Tab-separated table of C-alpha atoms and ligand atoms in Angstrom:
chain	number	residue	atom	x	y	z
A	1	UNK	CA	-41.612	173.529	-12.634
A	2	UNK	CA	-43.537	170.254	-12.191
A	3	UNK	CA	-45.824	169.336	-15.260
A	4	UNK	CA	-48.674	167.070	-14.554
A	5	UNK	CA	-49.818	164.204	-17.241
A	6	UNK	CA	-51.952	165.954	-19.887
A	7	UNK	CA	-55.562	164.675	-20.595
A	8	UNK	CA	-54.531	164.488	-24.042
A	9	UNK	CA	-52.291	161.300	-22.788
A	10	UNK	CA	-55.337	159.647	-21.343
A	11	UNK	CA	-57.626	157.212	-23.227
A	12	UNK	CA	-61.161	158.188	-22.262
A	13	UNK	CA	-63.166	156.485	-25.298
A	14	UNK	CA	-66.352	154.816	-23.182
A	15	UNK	CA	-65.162	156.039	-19.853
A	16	UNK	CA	-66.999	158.447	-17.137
A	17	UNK	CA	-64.775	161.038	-16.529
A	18	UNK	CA	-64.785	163.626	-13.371
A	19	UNK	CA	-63.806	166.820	-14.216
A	20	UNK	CA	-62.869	169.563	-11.730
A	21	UNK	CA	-63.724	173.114	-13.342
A	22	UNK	CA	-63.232	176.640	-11.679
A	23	UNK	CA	-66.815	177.693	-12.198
A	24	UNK	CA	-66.741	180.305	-9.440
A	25	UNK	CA	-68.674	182.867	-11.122
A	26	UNK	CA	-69.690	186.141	-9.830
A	27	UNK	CA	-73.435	185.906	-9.996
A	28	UNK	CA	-76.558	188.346	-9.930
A	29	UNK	CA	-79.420	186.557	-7.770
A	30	UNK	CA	-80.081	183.886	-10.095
A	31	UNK	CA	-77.931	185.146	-13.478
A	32	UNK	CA	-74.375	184.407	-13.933
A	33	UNK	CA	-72.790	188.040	-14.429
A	34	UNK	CA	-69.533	186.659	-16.113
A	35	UNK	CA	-69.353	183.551	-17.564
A	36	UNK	CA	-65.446	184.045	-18.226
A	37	UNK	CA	-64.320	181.217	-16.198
A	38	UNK	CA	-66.962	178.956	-17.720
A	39	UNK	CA	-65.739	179.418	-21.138
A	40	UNK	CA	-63.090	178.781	-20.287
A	41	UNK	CA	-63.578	175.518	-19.193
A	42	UNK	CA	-65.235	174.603	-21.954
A	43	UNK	CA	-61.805	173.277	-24.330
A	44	UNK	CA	-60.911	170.354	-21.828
A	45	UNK	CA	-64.989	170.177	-21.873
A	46	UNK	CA	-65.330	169.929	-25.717
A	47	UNK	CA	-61.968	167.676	-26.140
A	48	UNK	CA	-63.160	165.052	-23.472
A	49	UNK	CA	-66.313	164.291	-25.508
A	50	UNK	CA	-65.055	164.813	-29.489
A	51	UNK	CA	-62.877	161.668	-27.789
A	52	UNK	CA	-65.824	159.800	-26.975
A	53	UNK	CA	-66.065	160.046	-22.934
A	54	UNK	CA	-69.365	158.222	-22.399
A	55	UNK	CA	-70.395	160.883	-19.886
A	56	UNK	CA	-68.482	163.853	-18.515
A	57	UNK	CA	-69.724	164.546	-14.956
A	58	UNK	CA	-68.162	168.266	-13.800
A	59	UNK	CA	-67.917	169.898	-10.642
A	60	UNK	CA	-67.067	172.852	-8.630
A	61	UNK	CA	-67.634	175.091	-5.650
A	62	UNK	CA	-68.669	178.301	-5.948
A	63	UNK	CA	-68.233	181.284	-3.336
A	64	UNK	CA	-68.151	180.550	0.142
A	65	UNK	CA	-71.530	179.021	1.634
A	66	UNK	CA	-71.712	179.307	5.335
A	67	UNK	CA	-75.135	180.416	6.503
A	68	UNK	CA	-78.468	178.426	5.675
A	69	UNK	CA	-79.013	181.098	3.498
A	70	UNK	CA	-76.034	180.697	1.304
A	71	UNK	CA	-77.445	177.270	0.580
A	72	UNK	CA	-80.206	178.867	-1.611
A	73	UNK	CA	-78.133	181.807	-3.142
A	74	UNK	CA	-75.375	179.596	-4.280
A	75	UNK	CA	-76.703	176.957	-5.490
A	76	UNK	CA	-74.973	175.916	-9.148
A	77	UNK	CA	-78.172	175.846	-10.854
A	78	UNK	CA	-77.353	179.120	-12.848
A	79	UNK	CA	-74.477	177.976	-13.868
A	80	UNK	CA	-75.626	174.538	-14.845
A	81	UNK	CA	-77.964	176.722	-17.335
A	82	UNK	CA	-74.770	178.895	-18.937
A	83	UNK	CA	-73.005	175.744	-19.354
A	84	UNK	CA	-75.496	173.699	-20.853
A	85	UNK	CA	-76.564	176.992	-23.304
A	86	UNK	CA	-72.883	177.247	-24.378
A	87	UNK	CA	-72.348	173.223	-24.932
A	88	UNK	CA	-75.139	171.227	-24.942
A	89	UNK	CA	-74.772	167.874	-24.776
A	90	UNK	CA	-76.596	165.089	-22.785
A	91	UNK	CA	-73.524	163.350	-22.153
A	92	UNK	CA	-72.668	166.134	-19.821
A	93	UNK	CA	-74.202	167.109	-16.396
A	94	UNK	CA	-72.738	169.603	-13.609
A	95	UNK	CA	-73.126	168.530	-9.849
A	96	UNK	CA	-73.888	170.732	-6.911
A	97	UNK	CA	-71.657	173.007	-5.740
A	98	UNK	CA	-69.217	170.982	-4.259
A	99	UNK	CA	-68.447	173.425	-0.696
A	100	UNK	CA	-72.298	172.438	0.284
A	101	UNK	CA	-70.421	169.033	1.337
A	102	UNK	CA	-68.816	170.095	4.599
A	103	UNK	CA	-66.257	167.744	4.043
A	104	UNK	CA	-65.200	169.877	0.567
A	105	UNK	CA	-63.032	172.153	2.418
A	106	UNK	CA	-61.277	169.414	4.929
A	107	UNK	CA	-59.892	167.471	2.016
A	108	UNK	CA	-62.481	164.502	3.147
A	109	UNK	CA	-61.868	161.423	1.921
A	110	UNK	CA	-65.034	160.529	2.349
A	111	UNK	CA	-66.937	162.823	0.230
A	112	UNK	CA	-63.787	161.928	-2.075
A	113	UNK	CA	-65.049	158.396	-2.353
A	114	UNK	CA	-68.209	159.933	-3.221
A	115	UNK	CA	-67.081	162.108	-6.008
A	116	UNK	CA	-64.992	159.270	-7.526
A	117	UNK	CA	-68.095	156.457	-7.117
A	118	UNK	CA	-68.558	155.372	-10.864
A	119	UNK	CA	-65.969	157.248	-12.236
A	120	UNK	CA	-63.199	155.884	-14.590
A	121	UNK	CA	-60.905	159.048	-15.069
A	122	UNK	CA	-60.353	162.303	-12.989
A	123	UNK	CA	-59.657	165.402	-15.035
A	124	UNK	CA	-58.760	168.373	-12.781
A	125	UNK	CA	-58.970	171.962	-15.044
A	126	UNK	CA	-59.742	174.204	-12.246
A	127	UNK	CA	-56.427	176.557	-12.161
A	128	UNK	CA	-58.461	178.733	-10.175
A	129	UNK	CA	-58.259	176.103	-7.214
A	130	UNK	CA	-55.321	174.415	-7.459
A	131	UNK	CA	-54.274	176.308	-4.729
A	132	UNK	CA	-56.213	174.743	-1.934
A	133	UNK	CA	-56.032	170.754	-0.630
A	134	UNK	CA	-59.858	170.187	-0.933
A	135	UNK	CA	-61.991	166.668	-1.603
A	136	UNK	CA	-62.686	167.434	-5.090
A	137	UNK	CA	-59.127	169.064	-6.349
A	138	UNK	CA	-56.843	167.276	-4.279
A	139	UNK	CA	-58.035	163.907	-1.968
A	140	UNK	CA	-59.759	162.684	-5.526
A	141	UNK	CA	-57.446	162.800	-7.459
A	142	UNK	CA	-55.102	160.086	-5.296
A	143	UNK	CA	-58.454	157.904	-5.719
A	144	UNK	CA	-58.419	157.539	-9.889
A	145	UNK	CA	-56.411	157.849	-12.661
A	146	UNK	CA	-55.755	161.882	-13.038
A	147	UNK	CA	-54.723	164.242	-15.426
A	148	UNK	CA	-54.283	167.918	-16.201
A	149	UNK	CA	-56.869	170.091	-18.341
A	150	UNK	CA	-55.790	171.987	-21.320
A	151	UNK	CA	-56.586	175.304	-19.133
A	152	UNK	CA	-54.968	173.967	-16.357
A	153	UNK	CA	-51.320	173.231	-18.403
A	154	UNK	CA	-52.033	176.458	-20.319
A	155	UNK	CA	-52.291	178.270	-16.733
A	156	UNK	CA	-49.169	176.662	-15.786
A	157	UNK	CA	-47.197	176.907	-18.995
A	158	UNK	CA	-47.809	180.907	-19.445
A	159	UNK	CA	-47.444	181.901	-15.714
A	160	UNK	CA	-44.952	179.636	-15.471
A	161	UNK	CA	-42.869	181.475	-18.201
A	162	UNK	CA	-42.268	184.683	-15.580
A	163	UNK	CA	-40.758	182.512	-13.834
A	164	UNK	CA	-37.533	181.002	-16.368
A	165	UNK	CA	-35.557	182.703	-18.748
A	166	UNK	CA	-37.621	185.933	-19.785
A	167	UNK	CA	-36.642	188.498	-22.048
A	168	UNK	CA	-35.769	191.787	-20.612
A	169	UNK	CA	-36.617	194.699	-19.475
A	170	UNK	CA	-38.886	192.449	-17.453
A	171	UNK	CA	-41.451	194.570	-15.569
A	172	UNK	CA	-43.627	193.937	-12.906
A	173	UNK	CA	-46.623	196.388	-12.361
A	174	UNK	CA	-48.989	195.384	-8.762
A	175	UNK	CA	-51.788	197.730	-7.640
A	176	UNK	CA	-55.010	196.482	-5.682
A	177	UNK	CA	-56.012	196.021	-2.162
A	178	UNK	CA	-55.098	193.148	-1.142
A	179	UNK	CA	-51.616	193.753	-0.211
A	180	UNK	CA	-50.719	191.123	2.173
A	181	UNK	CA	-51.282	188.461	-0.725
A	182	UNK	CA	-48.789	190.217	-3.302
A	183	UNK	CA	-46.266	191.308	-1.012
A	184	UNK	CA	-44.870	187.379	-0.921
A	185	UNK	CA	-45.104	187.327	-5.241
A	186	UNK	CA	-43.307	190.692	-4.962
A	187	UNK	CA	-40.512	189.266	-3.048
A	188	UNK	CA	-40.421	186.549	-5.729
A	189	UNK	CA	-40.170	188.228	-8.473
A	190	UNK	CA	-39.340	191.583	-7.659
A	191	UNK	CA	-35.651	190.344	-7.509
A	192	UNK	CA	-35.921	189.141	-11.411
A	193	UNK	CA	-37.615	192.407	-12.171
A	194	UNK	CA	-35.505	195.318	-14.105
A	195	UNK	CA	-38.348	197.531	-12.663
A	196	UNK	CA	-41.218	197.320	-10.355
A	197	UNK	CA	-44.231	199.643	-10.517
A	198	UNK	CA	-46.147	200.072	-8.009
A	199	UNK	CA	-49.637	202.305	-7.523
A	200	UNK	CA	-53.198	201.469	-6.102
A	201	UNK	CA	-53.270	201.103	-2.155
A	202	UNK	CA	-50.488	199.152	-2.200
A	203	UNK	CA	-48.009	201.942	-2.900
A	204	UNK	CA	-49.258	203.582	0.158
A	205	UNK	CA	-48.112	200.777	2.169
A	206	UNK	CA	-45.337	200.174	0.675
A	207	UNK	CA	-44.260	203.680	0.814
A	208	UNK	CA	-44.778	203.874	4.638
A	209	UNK	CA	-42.161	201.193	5.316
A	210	UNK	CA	-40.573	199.142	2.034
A	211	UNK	CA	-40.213	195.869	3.291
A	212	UNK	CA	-38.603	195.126	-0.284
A	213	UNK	CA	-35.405	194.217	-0.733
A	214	UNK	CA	-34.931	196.108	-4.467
A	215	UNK	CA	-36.052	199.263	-5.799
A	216	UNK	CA	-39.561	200.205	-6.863
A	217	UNK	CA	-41.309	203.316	-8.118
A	218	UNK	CA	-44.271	204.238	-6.333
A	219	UNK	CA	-46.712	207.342	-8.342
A	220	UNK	CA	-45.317	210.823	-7.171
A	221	UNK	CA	-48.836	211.865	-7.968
A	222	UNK	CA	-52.132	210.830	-6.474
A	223	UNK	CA	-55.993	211.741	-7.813
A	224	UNK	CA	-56.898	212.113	-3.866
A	225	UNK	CA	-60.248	212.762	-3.232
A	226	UNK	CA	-61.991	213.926	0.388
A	227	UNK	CA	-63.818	210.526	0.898
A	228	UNK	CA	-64.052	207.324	-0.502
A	229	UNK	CA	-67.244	208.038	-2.309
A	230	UNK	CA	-67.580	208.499	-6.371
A	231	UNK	CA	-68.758	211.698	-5.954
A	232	UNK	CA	-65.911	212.920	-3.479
A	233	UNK	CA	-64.268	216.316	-3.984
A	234	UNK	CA	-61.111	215.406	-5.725
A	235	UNK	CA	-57.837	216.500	-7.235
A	236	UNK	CA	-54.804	216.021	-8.697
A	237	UNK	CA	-52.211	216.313	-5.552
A	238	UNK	CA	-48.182	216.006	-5.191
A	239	UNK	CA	-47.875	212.659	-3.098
A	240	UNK	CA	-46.190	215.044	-0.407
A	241	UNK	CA	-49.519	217.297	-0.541
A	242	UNK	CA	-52.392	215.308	-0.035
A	243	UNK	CA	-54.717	217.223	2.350
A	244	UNK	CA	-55.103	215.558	5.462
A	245	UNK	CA	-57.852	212.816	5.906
A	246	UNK	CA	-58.084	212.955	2.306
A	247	UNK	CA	-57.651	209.472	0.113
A	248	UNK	CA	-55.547	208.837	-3.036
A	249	UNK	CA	-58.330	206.999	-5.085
A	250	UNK	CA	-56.046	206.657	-8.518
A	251	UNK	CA	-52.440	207.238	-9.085
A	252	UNK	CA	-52.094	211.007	-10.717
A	253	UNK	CA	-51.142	211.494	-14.361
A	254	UNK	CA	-47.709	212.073	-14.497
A	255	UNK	CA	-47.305	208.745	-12.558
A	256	UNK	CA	-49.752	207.142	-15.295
A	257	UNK	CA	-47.331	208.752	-17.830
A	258	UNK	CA	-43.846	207.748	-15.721
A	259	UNK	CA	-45.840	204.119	-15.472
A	260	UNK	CA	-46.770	204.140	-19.078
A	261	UNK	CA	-43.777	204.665	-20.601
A	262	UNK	CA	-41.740	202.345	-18.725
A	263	UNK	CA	-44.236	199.824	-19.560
A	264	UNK	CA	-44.413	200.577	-23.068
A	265	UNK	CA	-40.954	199.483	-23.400
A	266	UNK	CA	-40.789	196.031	-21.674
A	267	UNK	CA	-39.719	193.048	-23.561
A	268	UNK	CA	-41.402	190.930	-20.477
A	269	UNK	CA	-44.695	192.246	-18.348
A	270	UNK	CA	-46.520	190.764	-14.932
A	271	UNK	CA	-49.855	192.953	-14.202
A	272	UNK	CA	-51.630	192.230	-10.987
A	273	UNK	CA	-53.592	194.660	-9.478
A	274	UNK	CA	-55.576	198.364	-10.616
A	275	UNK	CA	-53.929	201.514	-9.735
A	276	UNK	CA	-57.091	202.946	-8.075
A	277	UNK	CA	-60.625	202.707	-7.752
A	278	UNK	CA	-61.400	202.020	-11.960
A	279	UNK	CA	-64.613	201.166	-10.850
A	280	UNK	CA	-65.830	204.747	-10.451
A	281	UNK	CA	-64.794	206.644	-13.654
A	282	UNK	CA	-63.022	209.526	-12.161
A	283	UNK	CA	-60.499	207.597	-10.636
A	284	UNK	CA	-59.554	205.113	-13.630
A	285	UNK	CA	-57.214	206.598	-15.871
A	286	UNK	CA	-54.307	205.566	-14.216
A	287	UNK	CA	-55.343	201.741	-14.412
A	288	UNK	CA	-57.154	202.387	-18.315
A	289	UNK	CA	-53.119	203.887	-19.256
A	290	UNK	CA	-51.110	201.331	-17.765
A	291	UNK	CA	-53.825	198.594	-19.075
A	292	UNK	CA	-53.334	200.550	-22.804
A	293	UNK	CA	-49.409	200.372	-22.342
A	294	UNK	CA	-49.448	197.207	-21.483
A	295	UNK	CA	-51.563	196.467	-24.559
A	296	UNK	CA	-49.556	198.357	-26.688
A	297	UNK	CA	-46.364	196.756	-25.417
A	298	UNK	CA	-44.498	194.531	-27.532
A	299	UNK	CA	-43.893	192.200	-24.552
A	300	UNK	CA	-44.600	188.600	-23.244
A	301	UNK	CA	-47.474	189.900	-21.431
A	302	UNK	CA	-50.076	188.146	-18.136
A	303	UNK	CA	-52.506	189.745	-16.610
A	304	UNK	CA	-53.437	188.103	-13.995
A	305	UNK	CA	-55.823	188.523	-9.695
A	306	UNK	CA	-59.311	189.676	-10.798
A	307	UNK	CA	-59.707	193.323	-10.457
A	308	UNK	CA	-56.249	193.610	-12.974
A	309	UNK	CA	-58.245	191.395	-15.129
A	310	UNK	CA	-61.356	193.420	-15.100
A	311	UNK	CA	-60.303	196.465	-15.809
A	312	UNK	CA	-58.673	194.952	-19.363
A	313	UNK	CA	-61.945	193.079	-20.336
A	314	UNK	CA	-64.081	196.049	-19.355
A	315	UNK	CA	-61.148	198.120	-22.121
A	316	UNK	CA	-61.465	195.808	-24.545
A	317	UNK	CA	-57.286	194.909	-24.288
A	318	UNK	CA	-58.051	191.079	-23.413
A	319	UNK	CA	-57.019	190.218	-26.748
A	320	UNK	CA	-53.825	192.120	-26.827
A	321	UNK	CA	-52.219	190.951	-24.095
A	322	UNK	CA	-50.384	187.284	-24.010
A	323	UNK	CA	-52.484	185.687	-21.685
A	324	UNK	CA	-55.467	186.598	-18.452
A	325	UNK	CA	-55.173	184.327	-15.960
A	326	UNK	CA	-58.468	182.930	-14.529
A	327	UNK	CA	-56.614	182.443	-11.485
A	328	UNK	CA	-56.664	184.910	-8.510
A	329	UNK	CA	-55.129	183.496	-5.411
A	330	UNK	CA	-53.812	180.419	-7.394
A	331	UNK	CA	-51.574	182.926	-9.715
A	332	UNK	CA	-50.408	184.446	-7.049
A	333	UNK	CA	-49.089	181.327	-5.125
A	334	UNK	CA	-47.579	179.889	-8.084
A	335	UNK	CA	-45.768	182.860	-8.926
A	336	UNK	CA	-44.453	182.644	-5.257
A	337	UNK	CA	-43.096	179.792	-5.923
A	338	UNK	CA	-45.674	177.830	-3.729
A	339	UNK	CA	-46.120	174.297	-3.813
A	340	UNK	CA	-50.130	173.786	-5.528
A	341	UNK	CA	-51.570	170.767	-3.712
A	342	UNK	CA	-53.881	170.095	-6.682
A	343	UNK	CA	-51.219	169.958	-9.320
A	344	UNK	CA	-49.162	168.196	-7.086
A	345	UNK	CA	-51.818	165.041	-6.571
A	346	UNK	CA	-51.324	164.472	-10.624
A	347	UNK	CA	-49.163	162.434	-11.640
A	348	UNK	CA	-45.856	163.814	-13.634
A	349	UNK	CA	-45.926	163.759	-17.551
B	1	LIG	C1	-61.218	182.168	-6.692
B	1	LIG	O1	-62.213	182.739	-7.149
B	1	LIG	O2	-60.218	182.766	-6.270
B	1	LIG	C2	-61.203	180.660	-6.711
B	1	LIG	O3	-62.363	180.155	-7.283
B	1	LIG	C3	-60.953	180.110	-5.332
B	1	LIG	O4	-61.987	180.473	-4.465
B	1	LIG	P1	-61.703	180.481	-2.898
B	1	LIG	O5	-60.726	181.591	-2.648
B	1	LIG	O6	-63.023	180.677	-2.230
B	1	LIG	O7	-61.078	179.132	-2.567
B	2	LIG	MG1	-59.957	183.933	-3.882
């Protein structure tokens, strides 16, 4: 895979440097509700001014601002405060979410030009959006001297690493709604995969006509419950006796256990996607047991799309596995093999 320059190659002592951060945080009215993805930013943040950046000017979009009101509700301000509470420094400021620029999302050149105006260096670190061709994460960097962030390589080193020479059995375990989106990394990697596991909505899908090309195991147990409420009459049904009208909210526990055990014994592990609805406690076991195996596995472990990643920070596992991607989408379309227009606009180490 490509590897673009590091900012560790680039001299920034007295320069103004642009950085590109994934600070698309979920928010609650005007508090930042997880500040994952702005710790994590923080690294390239801290490195750029222990080298003696004379300012470090950082932007980012956050959500998806269409109507006049989403110009109030997502404004950055919020997370202008988390920032500046985790790093203070006066030689750092945070600019306005970069989408409220209609040009953001056409790749503009224009509001390009603006972002690079009295910049000396352009530091993209925003795994998170590598994945699209927008002003500030793609057209920019053509318009200064760019580099890669330290989460940005890390990103690409440890996802990248499913995709080389892995130690076997490698296992691939997808879950989640969004089936569309995985069904491409499936393809993939399911090839590469000595087994792939598959539960959540997706298996229903799948199950109703495998467009895969290899063999997966789908749960032969669902928690199915009458409606798609929390407080639904539920129970633990044979996937061949669900009651009719009645939803499989969480993969059933000899599936966990079939799931489990298979995972508990990979050398190699890819983890995208919960096995049902964890959010409502009845139906999470079968996402809290394969997030313990996985834990427990002595494996090259990522976790990566954000409910998958949830669900192991809400357990407590984030520090067992190898590495949680802050990357939804953008893991996803670099473990399809997918070109990422914002790694590809920085120049090659
Ligand atoms: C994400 O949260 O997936 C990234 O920040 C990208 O956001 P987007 O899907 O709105 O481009
Ligand atoms: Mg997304």
């Amino acid at each position: 895979m490509r590897s673009p320059r590091s900012v560790e190659s680039a001299d920034v002592r007295g320069k103004r440097v642009l950085v590109r951060a994934d600070l698309n945080v979920p928010l609650e009215g005007r508090e930042v509700a997880d500040d994952t993805r702005i710790r994590a930013a923080l690294p390239t943040l801290r490195w750029l001014l222990e080298h003696g950046a004379k300012e470090v000017v950082v932007c980012s979009h956050l959500g998806r601002p269409k109507t006049d009101e989403d110009w109030e509700r997502l404004s950055i301000a919020p997370v202008a405060d988390r920032l500046l509470e985790l790093l203070p420094n006066s030689r750092i400021r945070l600019l306005e979410n970069t989408r409220f620029n209609p040009g953001e999302t056409k790749n503009d050149n224009g509001f390009a030009c603006e972002l690079a105006e009295g910049m000396d260096i352009f530091v993209n670190d925003a795994f998170g959006s590598v994945h699209r061709a927008h002003s500030s994460t793609e057209a920019v960097a053509r318009l200064l001297p760019s580099y890669a962030g330290l989460l940005l390589l890390a990103e690409l080193e440890h996802l990248g690493r499913l995709l080389g020479e892995v130690e076997h059995p490698f296992v691939l375990v997808a879950g989640g709604a969004k089936v569309d989106d995985k069904l491409a990394v499936l393809e993939h990697l399911g090839g590469r995969a000595d087994r792939v596991l598959i539960g959540g909505k997706m298996a229903e899908q799948v199950r109703a006509h495998n467009p895969l090309p290899f063999s997966v195991e789908l749960p032969v147990d669902v928690v199915a419950a009458s409606g798609f409420a929390e407080d639904a009459e539920a129970r633990v049904a044979d996937v061949t006796a669900v009651p009719e009208g009645w939803l499989g909210l969480d993969i059933g526990p000899e599936s966990a256990r079939a799931f489990s055990a298979i995972v508990r014994e990979a050398k190699t592990i890819f983890w995208n996607g919960p096995m049902g609805v964890f959010e409502w406690g009845r139906f999470a076991a079968g996402t809290r047991a394969v997030a313990e195996a996985v834990a427990e596995a002595d494996a090259y472990s990522v976790v990566g799309g954000g409910d998958s990643v949830r669900a192991i920070q809400e357990l407590g596992l984030a520090d067992r596995v190898s590495w949680v991607s802050t990357g939804g989408g953008a893991s996803l379309e670099l473990l399809e093999g997918r070109d990422l227009p914002g790694v590809a606009a920085i120049p090659e180490a």
